[in-house]
PDB file of C-alpha atoms in Angstrom:
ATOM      1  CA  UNK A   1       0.000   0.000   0.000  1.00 69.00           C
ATOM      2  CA  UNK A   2       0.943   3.604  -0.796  1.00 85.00           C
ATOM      3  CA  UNK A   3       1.001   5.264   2.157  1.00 86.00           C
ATOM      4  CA  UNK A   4       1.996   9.370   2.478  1.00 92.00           C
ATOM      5  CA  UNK A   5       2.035  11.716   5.481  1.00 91.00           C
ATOM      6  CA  UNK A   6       0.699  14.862   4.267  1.00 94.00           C
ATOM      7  CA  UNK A   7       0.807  18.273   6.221  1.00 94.00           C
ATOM      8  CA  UNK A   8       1.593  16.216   8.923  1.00 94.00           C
ATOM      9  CA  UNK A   9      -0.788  14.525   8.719  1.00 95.00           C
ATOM     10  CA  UNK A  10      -1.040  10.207   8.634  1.00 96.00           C
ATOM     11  CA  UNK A  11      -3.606   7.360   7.466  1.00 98.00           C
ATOM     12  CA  UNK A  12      -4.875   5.537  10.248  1.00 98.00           C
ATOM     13  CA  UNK A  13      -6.135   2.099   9.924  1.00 98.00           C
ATOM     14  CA  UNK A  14      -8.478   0.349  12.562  1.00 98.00           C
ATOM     15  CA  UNK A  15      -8.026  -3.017  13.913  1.00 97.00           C
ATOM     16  CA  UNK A  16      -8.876  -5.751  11.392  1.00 97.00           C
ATOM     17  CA  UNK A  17      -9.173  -3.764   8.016  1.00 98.00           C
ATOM     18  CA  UNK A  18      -7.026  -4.844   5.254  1.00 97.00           C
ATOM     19  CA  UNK A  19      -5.770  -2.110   2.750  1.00 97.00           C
ATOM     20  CA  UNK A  20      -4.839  -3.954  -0.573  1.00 97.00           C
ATOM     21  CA  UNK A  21      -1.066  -3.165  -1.440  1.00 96.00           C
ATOM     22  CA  UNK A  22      -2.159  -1.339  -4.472  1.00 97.00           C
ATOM     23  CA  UNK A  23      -4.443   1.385  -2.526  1.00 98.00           C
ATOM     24  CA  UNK A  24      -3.065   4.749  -1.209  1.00 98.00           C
ATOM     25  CA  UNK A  25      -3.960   6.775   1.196  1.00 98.00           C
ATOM     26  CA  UNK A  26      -2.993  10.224   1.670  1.00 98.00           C
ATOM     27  CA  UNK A  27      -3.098  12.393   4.912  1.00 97.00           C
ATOM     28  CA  UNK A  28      -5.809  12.987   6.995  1.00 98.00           C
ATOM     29  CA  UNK A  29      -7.666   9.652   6.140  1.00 98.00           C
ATOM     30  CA  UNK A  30      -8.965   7.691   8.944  1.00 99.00           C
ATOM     31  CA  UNK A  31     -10.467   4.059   8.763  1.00 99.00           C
ATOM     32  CA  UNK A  32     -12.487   2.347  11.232  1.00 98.00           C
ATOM     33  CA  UNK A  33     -12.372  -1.468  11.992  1.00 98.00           C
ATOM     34  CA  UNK A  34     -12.965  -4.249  10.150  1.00 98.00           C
ATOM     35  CA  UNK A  35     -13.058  -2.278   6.482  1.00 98.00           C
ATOM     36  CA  UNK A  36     -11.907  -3.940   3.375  1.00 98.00           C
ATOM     37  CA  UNK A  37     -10.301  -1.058   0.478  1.00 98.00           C
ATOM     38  CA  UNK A  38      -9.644  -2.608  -2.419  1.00 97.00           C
ATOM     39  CA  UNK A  39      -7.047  -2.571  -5.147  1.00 98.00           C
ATOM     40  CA  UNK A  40      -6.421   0.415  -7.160  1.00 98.00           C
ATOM     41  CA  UNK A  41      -8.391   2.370  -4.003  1.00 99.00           C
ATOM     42  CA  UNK A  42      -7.231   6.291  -4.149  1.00 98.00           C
ATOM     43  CA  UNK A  43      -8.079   7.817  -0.608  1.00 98.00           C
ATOM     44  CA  UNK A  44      -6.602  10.967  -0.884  1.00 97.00           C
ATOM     45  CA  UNK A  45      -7.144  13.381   2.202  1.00 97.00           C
ATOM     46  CA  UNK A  46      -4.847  15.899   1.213  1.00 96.00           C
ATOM     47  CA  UNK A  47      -7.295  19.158   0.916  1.00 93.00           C
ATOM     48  CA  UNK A  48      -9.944  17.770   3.123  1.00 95.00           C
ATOM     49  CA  UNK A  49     -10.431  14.748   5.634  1.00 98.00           C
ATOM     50  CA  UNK A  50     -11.692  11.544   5.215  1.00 98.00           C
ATOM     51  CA  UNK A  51     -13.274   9.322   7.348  1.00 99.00           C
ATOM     52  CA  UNK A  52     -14.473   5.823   6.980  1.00 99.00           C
ATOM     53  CA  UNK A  53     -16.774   3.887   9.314  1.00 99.00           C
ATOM     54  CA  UNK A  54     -16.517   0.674  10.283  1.00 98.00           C
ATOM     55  CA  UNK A  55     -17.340  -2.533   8.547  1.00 98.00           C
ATOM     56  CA  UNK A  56     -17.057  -0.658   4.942  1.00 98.00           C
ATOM     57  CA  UNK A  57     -15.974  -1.744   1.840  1.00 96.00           C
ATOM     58  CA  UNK A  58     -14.115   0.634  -0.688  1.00 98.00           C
ATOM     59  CA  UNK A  59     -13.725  -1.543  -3.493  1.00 97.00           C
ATOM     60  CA  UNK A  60     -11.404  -1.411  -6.961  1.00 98.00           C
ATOM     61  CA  UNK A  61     -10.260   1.891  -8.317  1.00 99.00           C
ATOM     62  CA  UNK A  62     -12.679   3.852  -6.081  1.00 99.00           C
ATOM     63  CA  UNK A  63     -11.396   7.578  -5.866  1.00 99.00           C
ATOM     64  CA  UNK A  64     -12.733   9.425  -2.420  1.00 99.00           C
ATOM     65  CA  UNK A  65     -11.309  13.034  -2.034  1.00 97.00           C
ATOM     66  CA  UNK A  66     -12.873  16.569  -0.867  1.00 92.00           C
ATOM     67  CA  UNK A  67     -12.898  19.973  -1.210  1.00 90.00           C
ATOM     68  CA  UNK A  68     -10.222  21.979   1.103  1.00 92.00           C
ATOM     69  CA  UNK A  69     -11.331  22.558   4.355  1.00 90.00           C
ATOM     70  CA  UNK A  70     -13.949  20.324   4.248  1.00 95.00           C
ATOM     71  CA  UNK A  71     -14.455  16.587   4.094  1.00 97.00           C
ATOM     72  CA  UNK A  72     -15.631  13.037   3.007  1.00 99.00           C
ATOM     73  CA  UNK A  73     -17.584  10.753   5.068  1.00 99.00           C
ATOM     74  CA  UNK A  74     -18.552   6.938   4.911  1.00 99.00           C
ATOM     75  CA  UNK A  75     -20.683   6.049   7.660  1.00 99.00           C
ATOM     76  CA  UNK A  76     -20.776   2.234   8.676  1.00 99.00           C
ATOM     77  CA  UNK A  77     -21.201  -0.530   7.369  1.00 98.00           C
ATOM     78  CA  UNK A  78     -21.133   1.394   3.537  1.00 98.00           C
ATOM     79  CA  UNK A  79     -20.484  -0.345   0.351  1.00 98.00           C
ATOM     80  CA  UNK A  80     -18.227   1.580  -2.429  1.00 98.00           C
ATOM     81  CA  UNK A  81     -18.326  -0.597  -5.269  1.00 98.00           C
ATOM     82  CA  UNK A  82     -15.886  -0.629  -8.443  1.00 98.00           C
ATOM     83  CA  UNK A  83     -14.692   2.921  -9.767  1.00 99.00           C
ATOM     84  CA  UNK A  84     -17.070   4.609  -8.098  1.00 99.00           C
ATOM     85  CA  UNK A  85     -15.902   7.926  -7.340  1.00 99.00           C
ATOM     86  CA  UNK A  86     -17.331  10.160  -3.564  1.00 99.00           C
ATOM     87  CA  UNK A  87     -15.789  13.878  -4.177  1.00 98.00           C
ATOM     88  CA  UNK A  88     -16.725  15.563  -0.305  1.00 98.00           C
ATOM     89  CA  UNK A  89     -20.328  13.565   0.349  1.00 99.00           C
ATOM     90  CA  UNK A  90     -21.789  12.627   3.798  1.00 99.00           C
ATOM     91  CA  UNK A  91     -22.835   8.857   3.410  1.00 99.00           C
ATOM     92  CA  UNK A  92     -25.100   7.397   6.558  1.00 99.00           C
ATOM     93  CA  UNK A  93     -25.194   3.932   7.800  1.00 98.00           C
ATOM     94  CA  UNK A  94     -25.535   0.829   5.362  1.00 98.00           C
ATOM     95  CA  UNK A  95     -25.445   2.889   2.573  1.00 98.00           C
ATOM     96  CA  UNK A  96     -25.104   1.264  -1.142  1.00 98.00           C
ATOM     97  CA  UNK A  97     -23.207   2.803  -3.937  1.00 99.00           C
ATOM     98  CA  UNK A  98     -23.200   0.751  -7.212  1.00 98.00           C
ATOM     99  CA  UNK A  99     -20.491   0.241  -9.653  1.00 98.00           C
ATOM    100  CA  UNK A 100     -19.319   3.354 -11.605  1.00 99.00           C
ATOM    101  CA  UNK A 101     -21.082   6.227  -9.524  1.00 99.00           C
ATOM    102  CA  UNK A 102     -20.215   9.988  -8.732  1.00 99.00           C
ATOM    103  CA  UNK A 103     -21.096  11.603  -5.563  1.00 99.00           C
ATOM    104  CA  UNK A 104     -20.557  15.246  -5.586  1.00 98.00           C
ATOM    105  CA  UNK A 105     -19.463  17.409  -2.645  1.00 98.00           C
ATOM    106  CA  UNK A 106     -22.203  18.082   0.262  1.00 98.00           C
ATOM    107  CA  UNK A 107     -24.502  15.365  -1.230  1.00 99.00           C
ATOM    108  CA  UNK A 108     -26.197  13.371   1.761  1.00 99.00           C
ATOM    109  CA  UNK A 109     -26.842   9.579   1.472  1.00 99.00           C
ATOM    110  CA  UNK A 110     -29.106   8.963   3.865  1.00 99.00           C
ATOM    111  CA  UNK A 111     -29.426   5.752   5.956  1.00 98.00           C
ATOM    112  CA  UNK A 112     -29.673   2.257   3.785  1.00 97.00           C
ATOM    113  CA  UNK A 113     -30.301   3.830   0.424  1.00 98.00           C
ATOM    114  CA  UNK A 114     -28.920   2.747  -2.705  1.00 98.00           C
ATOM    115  CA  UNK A 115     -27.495   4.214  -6.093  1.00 99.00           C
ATOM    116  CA  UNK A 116     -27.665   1.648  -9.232  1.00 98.00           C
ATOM    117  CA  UNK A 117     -24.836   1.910 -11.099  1.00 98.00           C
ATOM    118  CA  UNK A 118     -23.385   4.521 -13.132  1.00 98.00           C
ATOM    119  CA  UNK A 119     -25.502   7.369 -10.866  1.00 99.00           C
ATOM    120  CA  UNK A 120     -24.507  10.803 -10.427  1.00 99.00           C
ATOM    121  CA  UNK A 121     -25.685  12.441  -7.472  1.00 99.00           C
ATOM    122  CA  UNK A 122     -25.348  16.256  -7.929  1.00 99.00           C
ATOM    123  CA  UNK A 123     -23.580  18.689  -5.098  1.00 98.00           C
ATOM    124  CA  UNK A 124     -26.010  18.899  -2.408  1.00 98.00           C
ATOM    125  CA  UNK A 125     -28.029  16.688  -3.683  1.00 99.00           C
ATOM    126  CA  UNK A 126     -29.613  15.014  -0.736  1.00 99.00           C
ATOM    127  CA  UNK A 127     -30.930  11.162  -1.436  1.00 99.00           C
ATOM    128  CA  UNK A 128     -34.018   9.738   0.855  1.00 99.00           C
ATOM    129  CA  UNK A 129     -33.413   6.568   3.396  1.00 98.00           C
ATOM    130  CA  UNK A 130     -34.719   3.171   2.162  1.00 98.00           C
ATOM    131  CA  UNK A 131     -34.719   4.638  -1.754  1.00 98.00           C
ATOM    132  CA  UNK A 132     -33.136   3.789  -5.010  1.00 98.00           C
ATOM    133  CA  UNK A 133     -32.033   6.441  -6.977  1.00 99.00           C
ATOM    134  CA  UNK A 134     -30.468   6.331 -10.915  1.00 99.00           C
ATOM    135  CA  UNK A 135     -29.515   8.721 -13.508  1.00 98.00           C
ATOM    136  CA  UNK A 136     -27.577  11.592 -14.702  1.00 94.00           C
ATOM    137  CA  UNK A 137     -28.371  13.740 -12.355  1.00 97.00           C
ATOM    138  CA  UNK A 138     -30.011  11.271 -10.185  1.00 98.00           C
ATOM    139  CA  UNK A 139     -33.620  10.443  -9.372  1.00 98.00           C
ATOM    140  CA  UNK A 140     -35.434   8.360  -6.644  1.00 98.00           C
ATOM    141  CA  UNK A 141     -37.264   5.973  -8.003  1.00 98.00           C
ATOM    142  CA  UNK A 142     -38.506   3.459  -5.338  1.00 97.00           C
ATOM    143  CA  UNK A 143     -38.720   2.561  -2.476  1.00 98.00           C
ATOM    144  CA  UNK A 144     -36.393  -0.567  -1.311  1.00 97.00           C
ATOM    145  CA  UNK A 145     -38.248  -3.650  -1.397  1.00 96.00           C
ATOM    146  CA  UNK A 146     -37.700  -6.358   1.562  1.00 95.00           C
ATOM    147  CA  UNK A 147     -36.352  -8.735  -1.042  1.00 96.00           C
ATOM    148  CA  UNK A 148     -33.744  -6.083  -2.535  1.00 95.00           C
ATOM    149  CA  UNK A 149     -32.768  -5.213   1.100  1.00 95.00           C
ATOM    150  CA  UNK A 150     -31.890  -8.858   1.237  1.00 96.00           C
ATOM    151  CA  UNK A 151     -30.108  -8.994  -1.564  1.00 95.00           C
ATOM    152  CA  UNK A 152     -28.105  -5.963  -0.661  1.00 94.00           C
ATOM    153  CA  UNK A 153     -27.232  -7.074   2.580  1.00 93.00           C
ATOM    154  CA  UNK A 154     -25.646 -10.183   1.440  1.00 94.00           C
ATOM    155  CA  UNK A 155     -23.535  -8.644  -0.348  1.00 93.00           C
ATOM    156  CA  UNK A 156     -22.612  -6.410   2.388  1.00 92.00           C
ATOM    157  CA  UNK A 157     -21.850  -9.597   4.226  1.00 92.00           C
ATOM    158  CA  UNK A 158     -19.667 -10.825   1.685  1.00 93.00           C
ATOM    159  CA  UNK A 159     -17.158  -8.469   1.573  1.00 91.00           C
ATOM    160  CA  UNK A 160     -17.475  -7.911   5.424  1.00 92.00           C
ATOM    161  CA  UNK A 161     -16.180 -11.096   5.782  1.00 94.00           C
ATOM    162  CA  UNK A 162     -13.248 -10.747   3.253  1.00 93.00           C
ATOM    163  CA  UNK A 163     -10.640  -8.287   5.458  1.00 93.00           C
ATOM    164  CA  UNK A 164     -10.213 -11.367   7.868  1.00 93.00           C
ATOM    165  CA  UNK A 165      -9.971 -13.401   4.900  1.00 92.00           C
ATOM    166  CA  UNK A 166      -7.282 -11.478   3.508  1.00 92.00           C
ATOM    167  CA  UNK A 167      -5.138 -11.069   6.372  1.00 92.00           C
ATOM    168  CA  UNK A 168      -5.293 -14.440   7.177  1.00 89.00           C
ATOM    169  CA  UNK A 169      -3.862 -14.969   3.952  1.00 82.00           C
ATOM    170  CA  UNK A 170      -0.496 -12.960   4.968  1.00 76.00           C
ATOM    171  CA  UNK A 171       0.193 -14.238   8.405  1.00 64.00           C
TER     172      UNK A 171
END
């Protein structure tokens, strides 16, 4: 892993999380327990800070960074999928990001929503608990369904479960 003090300031990792030896992190960047970021992850918290909850997963390629001064926040238990990129957003609990999105600065994700994939959620752009939203910009469209809850969730579970998995790996 890429690793770079930056104003004096240095990642910290929680107990448990595995950072993949092609991330970086930059600066103020701080992530909680029990997080899996993935290969090709950029966290760069060189303007402004960013802070991870705990059980997350920042998967391939994803880009977070903010605006100076200000900052980017996953709550816990988030999942980042593939190349999606979160530019200064405030993300609640259990929230799901798809594969490809954007997430502009001061958007809020609020508790257990969920982008499909390729979304862009405009600056300040605040999206509704329990909803899926799509599109360029993006839209709400529906309410989550028990059954897609499910589905989400197991996936969550799945790459819970991989940090211990991978540092198993390099004991």
């Amino acid at each position: 892993m890429a690793w770079q003090v930056f104003d004096g300031r240095s990642p910290v990792i929680g107990e448990g999380t595995y950072v993949h030896p092609d991330a970086t992190l930059i600066g103020d960047v701080v992530i909680g327990k029990g997080c899996f970021i993935g290969p090709g992850a950029r966290l760069r918290g060189d303007w402004g800070s960013i802070r991870i909850g705990d059980n997350c997963n920042i998967q391939d390629n994803c880009v977070i960074h903010a605006q100076p001064g200000k900052g980017t926040v996953v709550g816990n238990r988030c999942h980042i999928a593939h190349s999606t990129i979160l530019h200064g957003p405030v993300l609640e609990e259990e929230v799901f990001v798809g594969m490809g999105c954007i997430v502009m600065d001061d958007a809020i994700l609020k508790k257990r929503c969920c982008l499909a994939a390729g979304t862009l959620v405009l600056a300040g752009q605040t999206i509704s608990e329990n909803t899926l939203a799509m599109g360029h910009p993006s839209k709400e469209v529906k309410q989550i369904s028990d059954k897609m809850r499910d589905t989400l969730e197991w996936a969550r579970e799945q790459y819970i479960a991989l940090p211990a998995r991978y540092l198993k790996e390099e004991k």
